JSON list of C-alpha atoms in Angstrom, two decimals:
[
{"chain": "A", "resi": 1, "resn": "UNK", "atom": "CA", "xyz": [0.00, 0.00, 0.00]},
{"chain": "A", "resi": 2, "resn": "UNK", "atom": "CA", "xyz": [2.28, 2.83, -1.16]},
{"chain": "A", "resi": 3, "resn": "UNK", "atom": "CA", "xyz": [-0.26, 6.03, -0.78]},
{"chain": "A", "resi": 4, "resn": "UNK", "atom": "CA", "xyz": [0.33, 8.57, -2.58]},
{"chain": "A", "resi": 5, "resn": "UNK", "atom": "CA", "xyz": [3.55, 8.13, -5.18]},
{"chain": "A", "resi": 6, "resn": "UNK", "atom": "CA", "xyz": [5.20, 11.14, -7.00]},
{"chain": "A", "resi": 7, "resn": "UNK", "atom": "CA", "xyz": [7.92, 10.47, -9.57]},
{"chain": "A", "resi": 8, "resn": "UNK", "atom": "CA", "xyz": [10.25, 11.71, -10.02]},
{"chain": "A", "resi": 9, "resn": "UNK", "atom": "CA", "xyz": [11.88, 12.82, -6.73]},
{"chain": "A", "resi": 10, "resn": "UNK", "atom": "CA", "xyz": [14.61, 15.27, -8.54]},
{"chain": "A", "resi": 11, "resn": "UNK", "atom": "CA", "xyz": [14.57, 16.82, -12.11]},
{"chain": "A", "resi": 12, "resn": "UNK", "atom": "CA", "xyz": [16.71, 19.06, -14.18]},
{"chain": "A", "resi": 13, "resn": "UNK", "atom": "CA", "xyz": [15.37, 20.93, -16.48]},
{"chain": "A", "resi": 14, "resn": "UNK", "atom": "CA", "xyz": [17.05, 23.30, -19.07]},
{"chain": "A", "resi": 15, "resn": "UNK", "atom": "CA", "xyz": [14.35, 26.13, -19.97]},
{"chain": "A", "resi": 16, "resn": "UNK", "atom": "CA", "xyz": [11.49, 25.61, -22.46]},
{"chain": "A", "resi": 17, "resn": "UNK", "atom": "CA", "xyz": [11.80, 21.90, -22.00]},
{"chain": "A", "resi": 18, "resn": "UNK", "atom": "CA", "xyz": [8.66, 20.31, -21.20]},
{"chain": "A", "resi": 19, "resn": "UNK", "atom": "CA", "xyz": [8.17, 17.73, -18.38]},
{"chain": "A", "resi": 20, "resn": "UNK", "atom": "CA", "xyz": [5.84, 15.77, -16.59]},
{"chain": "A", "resi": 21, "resn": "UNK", "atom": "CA", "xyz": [5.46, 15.50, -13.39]},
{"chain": "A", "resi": 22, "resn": "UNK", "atom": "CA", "xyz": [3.50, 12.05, -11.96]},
{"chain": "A", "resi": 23, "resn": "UNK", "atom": "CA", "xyz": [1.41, 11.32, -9.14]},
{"chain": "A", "resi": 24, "resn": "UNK", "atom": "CA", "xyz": [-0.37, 8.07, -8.56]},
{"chain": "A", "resi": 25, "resn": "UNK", "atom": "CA", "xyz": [-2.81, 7.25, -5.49]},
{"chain": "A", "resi": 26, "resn": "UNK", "atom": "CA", "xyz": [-4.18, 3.53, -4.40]},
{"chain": "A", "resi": 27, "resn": "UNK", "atom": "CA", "xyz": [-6.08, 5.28, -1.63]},
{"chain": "A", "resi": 28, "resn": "UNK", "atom": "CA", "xyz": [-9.12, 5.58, -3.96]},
{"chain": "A", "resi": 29, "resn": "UNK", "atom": "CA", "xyz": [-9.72, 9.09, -2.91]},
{"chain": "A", "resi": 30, "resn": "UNK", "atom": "CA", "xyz": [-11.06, 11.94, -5.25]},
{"chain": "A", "resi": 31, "resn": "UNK", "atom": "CA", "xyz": [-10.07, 14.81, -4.17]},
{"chain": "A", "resi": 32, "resn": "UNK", "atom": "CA", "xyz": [-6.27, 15.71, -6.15]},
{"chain": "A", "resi": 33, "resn": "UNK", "atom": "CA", "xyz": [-4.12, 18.98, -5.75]},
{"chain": "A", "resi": 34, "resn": "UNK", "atom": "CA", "xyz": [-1.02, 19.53, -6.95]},
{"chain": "A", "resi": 35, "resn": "UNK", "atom": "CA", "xyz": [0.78, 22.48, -4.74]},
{"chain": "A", "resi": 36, "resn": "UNK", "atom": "CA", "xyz": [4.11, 24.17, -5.18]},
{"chain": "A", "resi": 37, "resn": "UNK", "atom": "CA", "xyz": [6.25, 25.32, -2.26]},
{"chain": "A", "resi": 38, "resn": "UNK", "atom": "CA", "xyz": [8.92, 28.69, -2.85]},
{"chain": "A", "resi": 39, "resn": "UNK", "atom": "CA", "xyz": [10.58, 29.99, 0.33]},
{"chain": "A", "resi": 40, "resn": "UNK", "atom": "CA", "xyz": [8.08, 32.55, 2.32]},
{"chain": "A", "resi": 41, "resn": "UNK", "atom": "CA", "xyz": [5.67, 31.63, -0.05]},
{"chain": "A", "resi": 42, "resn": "UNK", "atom": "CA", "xyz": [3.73, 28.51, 1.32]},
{"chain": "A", "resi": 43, "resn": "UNK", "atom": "CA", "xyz": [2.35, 25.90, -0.17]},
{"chain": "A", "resi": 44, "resn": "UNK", "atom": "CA", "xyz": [0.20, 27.29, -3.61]},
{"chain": "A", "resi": 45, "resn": "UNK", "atom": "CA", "xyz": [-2.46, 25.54, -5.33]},
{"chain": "A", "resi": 46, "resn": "UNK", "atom": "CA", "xyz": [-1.72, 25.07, -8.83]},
{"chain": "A", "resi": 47, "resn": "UNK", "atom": "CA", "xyz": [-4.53, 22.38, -10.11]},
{"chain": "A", "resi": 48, "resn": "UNK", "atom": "CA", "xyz": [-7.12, 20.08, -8.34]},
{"chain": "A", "resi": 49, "resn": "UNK", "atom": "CA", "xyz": [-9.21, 17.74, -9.42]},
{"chain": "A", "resi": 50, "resn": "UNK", "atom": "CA", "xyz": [-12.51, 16.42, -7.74]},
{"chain": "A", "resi": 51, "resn": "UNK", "atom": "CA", "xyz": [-12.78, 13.19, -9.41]},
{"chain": "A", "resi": 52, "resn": "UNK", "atom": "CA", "xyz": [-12.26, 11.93, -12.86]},
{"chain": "A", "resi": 53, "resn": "UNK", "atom": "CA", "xyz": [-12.70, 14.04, -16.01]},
{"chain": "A", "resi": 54, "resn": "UNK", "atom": "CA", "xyz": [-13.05, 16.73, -13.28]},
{"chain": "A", "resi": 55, "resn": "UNK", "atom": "CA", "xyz": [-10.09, 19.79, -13.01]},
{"chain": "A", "resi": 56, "resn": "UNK", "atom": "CA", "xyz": [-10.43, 23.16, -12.10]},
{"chain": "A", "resi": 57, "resn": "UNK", "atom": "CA", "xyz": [-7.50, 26.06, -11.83]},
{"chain": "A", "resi": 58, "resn": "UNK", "atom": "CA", "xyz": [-6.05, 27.09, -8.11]},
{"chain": "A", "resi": 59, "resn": "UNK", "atom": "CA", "xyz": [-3.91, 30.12, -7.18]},
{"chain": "A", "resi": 60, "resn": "UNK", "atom": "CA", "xyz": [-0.94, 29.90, -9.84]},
{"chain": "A", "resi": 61, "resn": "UNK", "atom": "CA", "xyz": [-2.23, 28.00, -12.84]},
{"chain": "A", "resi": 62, "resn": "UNK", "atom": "CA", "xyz": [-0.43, 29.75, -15.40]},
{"chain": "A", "resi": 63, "resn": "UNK", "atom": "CA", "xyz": [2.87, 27.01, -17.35]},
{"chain": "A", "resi": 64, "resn": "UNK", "atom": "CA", "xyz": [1.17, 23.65, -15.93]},
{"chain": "A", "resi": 65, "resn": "UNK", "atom": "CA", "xyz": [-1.76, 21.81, -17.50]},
{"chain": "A", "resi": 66, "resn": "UNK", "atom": "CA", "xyz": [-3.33, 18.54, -15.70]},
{"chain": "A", "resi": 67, "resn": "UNK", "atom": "CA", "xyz": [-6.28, 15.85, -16.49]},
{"chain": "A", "resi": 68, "resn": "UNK", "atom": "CA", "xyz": [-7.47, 13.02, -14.60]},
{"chain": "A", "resi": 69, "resn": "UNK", "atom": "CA", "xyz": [-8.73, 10.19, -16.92]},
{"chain": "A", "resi": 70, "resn": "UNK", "atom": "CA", "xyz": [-8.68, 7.96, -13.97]},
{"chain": "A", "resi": 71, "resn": "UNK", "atom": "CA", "xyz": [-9.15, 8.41, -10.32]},
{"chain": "A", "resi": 72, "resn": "UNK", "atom": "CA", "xyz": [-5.67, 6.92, -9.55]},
{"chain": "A", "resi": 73, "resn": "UNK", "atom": "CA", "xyz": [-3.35, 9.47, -11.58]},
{"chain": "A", "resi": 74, "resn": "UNK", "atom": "CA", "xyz": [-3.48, 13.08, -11.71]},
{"chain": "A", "resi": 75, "resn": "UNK", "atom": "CA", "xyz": [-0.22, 14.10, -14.14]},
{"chain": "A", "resi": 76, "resn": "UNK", "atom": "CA", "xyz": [0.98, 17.40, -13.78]},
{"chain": "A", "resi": 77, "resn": "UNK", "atom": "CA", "xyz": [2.21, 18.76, -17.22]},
{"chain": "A", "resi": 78, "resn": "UNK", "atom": "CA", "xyz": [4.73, 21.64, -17.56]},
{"chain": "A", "resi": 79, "resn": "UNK", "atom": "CA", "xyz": [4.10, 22.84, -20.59]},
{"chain": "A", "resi": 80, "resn": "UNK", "atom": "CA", "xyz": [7.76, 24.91, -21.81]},
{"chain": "A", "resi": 81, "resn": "UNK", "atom": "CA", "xyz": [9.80, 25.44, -18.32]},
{"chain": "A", "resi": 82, "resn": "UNK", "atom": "CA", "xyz": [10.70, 28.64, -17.07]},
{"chain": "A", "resi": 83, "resn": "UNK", "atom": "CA", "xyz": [13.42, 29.47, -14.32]},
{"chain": "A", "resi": 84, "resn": "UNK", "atom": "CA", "xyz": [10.24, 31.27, -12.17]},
{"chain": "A", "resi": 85, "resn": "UNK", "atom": "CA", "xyz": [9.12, 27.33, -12.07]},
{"chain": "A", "resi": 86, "resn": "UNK", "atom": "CA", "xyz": [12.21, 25.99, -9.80]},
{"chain": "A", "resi": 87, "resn": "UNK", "atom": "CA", "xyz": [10.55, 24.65, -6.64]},
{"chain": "A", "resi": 88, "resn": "UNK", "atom": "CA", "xyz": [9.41, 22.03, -5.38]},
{"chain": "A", "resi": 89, "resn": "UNK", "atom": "CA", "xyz": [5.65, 20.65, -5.91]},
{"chain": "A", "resi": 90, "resn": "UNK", "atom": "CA", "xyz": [3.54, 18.54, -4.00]},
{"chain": "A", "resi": 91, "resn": "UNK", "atom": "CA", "xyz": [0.82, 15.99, -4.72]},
{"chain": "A", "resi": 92, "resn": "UNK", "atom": "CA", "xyz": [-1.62, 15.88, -2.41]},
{"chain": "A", "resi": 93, "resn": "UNK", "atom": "CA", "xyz": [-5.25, 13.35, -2.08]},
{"chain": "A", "resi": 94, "resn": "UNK", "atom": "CA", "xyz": [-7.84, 13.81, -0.14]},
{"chain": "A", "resi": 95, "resn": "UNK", "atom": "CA", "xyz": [-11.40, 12.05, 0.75]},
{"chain": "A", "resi": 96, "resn": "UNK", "atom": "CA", "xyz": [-13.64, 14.96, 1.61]},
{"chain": "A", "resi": 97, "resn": "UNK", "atom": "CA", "xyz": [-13.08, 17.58, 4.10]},
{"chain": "A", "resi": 98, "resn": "UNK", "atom": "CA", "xyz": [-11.07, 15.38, 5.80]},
{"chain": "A", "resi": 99, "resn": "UNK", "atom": "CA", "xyz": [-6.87, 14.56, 5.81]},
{"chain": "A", "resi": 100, "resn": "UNK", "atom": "CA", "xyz": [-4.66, 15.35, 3.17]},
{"chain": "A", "resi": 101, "resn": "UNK", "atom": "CA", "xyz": [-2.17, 12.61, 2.48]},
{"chain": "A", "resi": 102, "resn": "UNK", "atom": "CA", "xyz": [1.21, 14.19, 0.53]},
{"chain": "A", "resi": 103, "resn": "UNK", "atom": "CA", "xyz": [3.51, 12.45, -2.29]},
{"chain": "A", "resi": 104, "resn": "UNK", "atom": "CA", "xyz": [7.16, 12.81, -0.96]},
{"chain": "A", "resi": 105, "resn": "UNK", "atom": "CA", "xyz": [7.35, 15.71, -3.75]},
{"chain": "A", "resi": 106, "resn": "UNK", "atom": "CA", "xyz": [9.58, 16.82, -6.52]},
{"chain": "A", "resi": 107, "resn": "UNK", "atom": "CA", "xyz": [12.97, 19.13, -6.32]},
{"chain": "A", "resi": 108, "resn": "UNK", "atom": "CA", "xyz": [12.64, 20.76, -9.92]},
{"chain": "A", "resi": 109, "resn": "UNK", "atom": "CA", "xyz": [15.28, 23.29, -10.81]},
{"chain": "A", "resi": 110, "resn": "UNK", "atom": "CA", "xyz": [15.00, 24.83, -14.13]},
{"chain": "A", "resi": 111, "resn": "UNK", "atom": "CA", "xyz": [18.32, 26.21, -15.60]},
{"chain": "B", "resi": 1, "resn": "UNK", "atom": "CA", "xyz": [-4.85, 40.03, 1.53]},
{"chain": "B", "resi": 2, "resn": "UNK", "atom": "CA", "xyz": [-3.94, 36.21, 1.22]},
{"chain": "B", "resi": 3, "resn": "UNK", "atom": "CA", "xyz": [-6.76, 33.91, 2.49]},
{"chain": "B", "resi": 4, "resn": "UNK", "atom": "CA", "xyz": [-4.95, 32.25, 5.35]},
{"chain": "B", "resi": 5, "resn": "UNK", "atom": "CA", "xyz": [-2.11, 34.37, 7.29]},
{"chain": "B", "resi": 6, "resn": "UNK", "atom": "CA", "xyz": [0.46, 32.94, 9.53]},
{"chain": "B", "resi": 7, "resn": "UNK", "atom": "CA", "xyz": [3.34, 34.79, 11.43]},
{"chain": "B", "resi": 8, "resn": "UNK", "atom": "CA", "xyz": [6.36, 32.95, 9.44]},
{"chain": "B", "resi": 9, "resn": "UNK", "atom": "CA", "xyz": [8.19, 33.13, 12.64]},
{"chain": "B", "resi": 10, "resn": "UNK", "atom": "CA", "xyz": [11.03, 31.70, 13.63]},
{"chain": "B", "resi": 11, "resn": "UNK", "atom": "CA", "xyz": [9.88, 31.07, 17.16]},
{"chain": "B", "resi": 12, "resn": "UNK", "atom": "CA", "xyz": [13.09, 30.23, 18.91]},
{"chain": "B", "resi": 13, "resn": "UNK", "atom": "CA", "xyz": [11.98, 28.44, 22.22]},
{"chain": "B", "resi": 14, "resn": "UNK", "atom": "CA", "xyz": [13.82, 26.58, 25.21]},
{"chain": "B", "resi": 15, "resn": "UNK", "atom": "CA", "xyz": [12.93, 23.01, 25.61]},
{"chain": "B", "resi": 16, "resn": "UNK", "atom": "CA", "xyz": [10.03, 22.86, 28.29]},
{"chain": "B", "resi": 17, "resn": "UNK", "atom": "CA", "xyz": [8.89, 26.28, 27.12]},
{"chain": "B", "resi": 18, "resn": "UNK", "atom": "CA", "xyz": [5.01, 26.85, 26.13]},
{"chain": "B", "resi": 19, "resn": "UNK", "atom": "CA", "xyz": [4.64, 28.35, 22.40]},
{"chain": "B", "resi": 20, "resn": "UNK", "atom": "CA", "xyz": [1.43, 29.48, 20.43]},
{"chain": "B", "resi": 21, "resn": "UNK", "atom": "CA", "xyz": [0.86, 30.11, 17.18]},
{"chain": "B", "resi": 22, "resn": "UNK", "atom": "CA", "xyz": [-1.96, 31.83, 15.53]},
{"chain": "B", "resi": 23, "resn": "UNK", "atom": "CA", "xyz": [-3.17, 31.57, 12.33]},
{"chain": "B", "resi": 24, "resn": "UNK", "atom": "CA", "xyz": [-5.91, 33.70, 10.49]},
{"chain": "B", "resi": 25, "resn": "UNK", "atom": "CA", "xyz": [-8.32, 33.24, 7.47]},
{"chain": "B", "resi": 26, "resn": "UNK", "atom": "CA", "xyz": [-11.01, 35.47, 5.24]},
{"chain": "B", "resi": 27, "resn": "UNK", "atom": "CA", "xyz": [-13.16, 33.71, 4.53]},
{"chain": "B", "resi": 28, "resn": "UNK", "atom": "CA", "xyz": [-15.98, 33.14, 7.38]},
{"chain": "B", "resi": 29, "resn": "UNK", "atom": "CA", "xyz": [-17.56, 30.81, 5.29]},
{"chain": "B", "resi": 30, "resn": "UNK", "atom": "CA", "xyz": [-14.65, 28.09, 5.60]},
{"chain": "B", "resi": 31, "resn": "UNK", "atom": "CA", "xyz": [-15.51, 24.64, 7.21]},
{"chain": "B", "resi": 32, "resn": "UNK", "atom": "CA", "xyz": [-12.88, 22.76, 8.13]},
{"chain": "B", "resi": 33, "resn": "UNK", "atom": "CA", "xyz": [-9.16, 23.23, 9.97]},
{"chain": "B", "resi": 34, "resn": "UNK", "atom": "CA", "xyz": [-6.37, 21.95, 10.44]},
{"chain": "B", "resi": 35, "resn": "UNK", "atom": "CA", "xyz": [-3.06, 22.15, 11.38]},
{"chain": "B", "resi": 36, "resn": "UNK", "atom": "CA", "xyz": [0.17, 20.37, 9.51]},
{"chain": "B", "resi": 37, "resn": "UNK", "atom": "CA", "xyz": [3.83, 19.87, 10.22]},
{"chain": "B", "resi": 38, "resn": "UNK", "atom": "CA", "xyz": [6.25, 19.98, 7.97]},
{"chain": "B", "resi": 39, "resn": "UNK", "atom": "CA", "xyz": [9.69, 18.59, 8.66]},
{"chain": "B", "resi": 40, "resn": "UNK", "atom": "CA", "xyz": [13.21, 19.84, 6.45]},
{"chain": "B", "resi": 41, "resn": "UNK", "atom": "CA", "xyz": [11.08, 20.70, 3.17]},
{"chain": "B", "resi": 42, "resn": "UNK", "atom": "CA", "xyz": [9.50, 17.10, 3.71]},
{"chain": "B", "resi": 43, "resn": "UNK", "atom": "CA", "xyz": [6.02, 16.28, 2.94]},
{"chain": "B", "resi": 44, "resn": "UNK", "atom": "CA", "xyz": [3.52, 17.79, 5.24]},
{"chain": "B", "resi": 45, "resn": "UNK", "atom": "CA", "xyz": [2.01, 15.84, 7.46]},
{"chain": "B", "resi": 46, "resn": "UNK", "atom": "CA", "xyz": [-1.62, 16.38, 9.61]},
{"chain": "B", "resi": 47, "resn": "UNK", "atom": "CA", "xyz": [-0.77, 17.14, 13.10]},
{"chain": "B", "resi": 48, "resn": "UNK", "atom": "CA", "xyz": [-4.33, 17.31, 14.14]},
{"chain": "B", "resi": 49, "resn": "UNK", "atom": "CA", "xyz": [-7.94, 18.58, 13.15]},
{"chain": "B", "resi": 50, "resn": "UNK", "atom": "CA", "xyz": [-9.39, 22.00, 14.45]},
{"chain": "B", "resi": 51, "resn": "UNK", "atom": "CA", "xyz": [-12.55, 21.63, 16.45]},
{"chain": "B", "resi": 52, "resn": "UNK", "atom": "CA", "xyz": [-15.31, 24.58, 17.28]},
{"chain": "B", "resi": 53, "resn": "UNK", "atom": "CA", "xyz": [-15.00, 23.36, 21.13]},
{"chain": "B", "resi": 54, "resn": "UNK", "atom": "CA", "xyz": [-11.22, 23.25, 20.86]},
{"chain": "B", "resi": 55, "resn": "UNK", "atom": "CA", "xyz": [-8.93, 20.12, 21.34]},
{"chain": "B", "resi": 56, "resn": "UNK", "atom": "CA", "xyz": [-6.00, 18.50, 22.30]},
{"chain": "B", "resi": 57, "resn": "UNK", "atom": "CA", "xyz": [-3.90, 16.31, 21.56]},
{"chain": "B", "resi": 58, "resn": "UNK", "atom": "CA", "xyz": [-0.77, 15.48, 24.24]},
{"chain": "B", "resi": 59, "resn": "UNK", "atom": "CA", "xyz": [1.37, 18.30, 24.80]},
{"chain": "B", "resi": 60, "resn": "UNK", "atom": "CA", "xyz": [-1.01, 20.17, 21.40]},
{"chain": "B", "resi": 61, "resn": "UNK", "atom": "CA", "xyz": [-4.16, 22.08, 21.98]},
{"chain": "B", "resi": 62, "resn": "UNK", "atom": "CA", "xyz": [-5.55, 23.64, 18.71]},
{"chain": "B", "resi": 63, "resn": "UNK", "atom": "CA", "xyz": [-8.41, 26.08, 19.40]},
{"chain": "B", "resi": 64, "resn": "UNK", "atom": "CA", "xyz": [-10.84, 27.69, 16.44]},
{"chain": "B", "resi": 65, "resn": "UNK", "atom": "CA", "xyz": [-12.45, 31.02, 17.15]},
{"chain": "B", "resi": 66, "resn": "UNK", "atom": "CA", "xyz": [-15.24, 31.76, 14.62]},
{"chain": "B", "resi": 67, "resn": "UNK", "atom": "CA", "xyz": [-16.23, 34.94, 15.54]},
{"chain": "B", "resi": 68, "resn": "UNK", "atom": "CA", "xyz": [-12.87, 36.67, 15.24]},
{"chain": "B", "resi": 69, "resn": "UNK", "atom": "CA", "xyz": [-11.63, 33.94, 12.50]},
{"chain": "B", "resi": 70, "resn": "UNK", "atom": "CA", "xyz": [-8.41, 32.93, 13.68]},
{"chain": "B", "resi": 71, "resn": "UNK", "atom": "CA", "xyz": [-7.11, 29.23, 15.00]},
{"chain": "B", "resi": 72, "resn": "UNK", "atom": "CA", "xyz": [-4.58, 28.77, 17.43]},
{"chain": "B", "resi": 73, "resn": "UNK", "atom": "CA", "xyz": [-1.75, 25.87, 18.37]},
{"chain": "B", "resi": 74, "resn": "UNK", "atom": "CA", "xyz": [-0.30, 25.63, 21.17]},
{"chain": "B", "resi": 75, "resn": "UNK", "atom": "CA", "xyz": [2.66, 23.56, 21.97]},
{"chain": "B", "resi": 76, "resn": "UNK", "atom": "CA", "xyz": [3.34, 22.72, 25.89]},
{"chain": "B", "resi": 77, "resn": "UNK", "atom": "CA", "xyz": [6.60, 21.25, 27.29]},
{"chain": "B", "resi": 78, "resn": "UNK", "atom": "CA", "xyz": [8.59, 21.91, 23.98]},
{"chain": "B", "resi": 79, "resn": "UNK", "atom": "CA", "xyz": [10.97, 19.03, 23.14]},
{"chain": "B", "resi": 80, "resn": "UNK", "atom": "CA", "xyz": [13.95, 19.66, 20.70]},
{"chain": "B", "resi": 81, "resn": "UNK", "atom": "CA", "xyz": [11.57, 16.94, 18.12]},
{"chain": "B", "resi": 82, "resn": "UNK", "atom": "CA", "xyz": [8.89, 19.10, 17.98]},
{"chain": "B", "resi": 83, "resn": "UNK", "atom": "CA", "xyz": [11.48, 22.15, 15.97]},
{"chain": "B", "resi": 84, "resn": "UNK", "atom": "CA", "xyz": [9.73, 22.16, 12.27]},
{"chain": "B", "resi": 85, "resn": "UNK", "atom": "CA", "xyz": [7.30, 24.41, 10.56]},
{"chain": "B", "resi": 86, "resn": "UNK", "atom": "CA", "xyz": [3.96, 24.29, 11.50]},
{"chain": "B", "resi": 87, "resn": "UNK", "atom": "CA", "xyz": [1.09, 25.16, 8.75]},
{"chain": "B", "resi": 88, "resn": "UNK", "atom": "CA", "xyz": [-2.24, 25.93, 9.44]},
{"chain": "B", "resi": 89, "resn": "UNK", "atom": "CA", "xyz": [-4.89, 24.57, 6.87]},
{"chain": "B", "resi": 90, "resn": "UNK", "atom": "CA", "xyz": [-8.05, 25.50, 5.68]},
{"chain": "B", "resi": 91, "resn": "UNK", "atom": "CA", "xyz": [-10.68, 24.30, 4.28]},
{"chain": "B", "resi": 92, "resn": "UNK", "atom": "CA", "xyz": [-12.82, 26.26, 1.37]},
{"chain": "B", "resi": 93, "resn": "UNK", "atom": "CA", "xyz": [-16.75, 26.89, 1.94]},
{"chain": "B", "resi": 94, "resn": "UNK", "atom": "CA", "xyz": [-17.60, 25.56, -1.69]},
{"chain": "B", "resi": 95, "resn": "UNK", "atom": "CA", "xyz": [-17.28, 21.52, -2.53]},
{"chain": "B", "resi": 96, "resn": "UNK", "atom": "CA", "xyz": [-14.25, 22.77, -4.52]},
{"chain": "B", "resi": 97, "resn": "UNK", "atom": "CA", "xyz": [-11.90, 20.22, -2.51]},
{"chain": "B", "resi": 98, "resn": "UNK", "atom": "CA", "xyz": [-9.72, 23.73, -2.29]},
{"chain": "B", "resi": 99, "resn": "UNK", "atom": "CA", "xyz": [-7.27, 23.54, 1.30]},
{"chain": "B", "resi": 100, "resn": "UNK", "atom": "CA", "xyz": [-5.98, 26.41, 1.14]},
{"chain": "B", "resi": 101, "resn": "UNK", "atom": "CA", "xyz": [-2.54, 26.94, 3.35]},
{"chain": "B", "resi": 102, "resn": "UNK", "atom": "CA", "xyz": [-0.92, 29.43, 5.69]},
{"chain": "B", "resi": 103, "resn": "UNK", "atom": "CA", "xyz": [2.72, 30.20, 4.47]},
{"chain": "B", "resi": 104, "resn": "UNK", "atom": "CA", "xyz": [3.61, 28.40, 8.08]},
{"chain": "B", "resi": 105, "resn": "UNK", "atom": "CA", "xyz": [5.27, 29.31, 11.51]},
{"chain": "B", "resi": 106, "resn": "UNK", "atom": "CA", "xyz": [9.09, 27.73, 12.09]},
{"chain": "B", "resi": 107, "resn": "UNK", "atom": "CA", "xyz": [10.15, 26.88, 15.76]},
{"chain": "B", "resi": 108, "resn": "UNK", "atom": "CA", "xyz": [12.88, 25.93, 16.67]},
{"chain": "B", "resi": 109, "resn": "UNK", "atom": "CA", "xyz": [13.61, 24.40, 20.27]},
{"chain": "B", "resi": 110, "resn": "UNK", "atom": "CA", "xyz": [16.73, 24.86, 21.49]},
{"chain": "B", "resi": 111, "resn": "UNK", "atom": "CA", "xyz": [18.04, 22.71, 24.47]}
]
């Protein structure tokens, strides 16, 4: 029972590459979020999902694009990296108002 | 004005000292709150829920004041395990699935 799995841990990107970033849940939960996290900044919503075929923009949508085609996978797409995108980003799953269970996250530095 | 406000801190403590945090949000519509730890830019992790009639947990007390909008932690008996950032959580009004987070408080305990 491995949770909530984000691959990859680490990534190196050179800018306008495009990348993307995976998360994978067995906890059959529908709630999805992907956050990222930037020194004094927090933890900002980027895309959730309420269940599958379901997405909806958070806080700082703009560069990333996601779908969920299944309830399991929620993909995180960077669409042609940018420097302003080094951080690292979260996956997070959720089953109502209740806990949020976190992917280890991803260390992405663009260059 | 962002939707959930933390003092960033850093709290710097003695071990066996008594520390609070405080944490406020806009909207008085939210539902649900909670707070999170988050260890060495490690996944967060749910520390406990936030309860109208307060609660506690151990050493942890987390108190939610409606009226005034603002939830409190507080931390009794610090131990040197319990230095990490401490993010308070909330939940939107809407079935959005939105938690939105406080930019968190660091303490550090210090023997």
């Amino acid at each position: 029972n491995a949770g909530v799995t984000q691959t990859p841990k680490f990534q190196v990107l050179k800018t306008g590459q495009s990348m993307t970033l995976q998360c994978a849940q067995d906890m059959n939960h529908e709630y999805m979020s992907w956050y990222r996290q930037d020194p004094g900044m927090g933890l900002r919503l980027i895309h959730y999902s309420v269940g599958a075929g379901i997405t909806d923009q958070g806080e700082v949508p703009n560069g990333y694009n996601v779908s969920r085609s299944t309830t399991e996978d929620f993909p995180l797409r960077l669409l042609s990296a940018a420097p302003s995108q080094t951080s690292v980003y979260f996956c997070a799953v959720r089953r109502g108002r209740t806990e949020a269970f976190f992917g280890q996250g991803t260390r992405l530095t663009v260059v | 004005r962002k939707e959930v406000e933390q003092d960033p801190g850093p709290f710097n403590v003695p071990e066996g000292a008594t520390v609070a945090f405080n944490c406020t949000y806009s909207n008085s519509a939210s539902q649900s709150f909670f707070w999170y730890r988050q260890d060495c830019r490690k996944e967060p992790k749910l520390l406990m829920s936030v309860y109208s009639s307060g609660n506690e947990d151990g050493r942890f007390t987390a108190q939610l004041n409606r009226a005034s909008q603002y939830i409190s932690l507080l931390i009794r008996d610090s131990k040197l395990s319990d230095s990490a950032t401490y993010l308070c959580v909330v939940y939107g009004s809407s079935n959005t699935g939105k938690l939105i987070f406080g930019q968190g408080t660091t303490l550090q305990v210090k023997p």
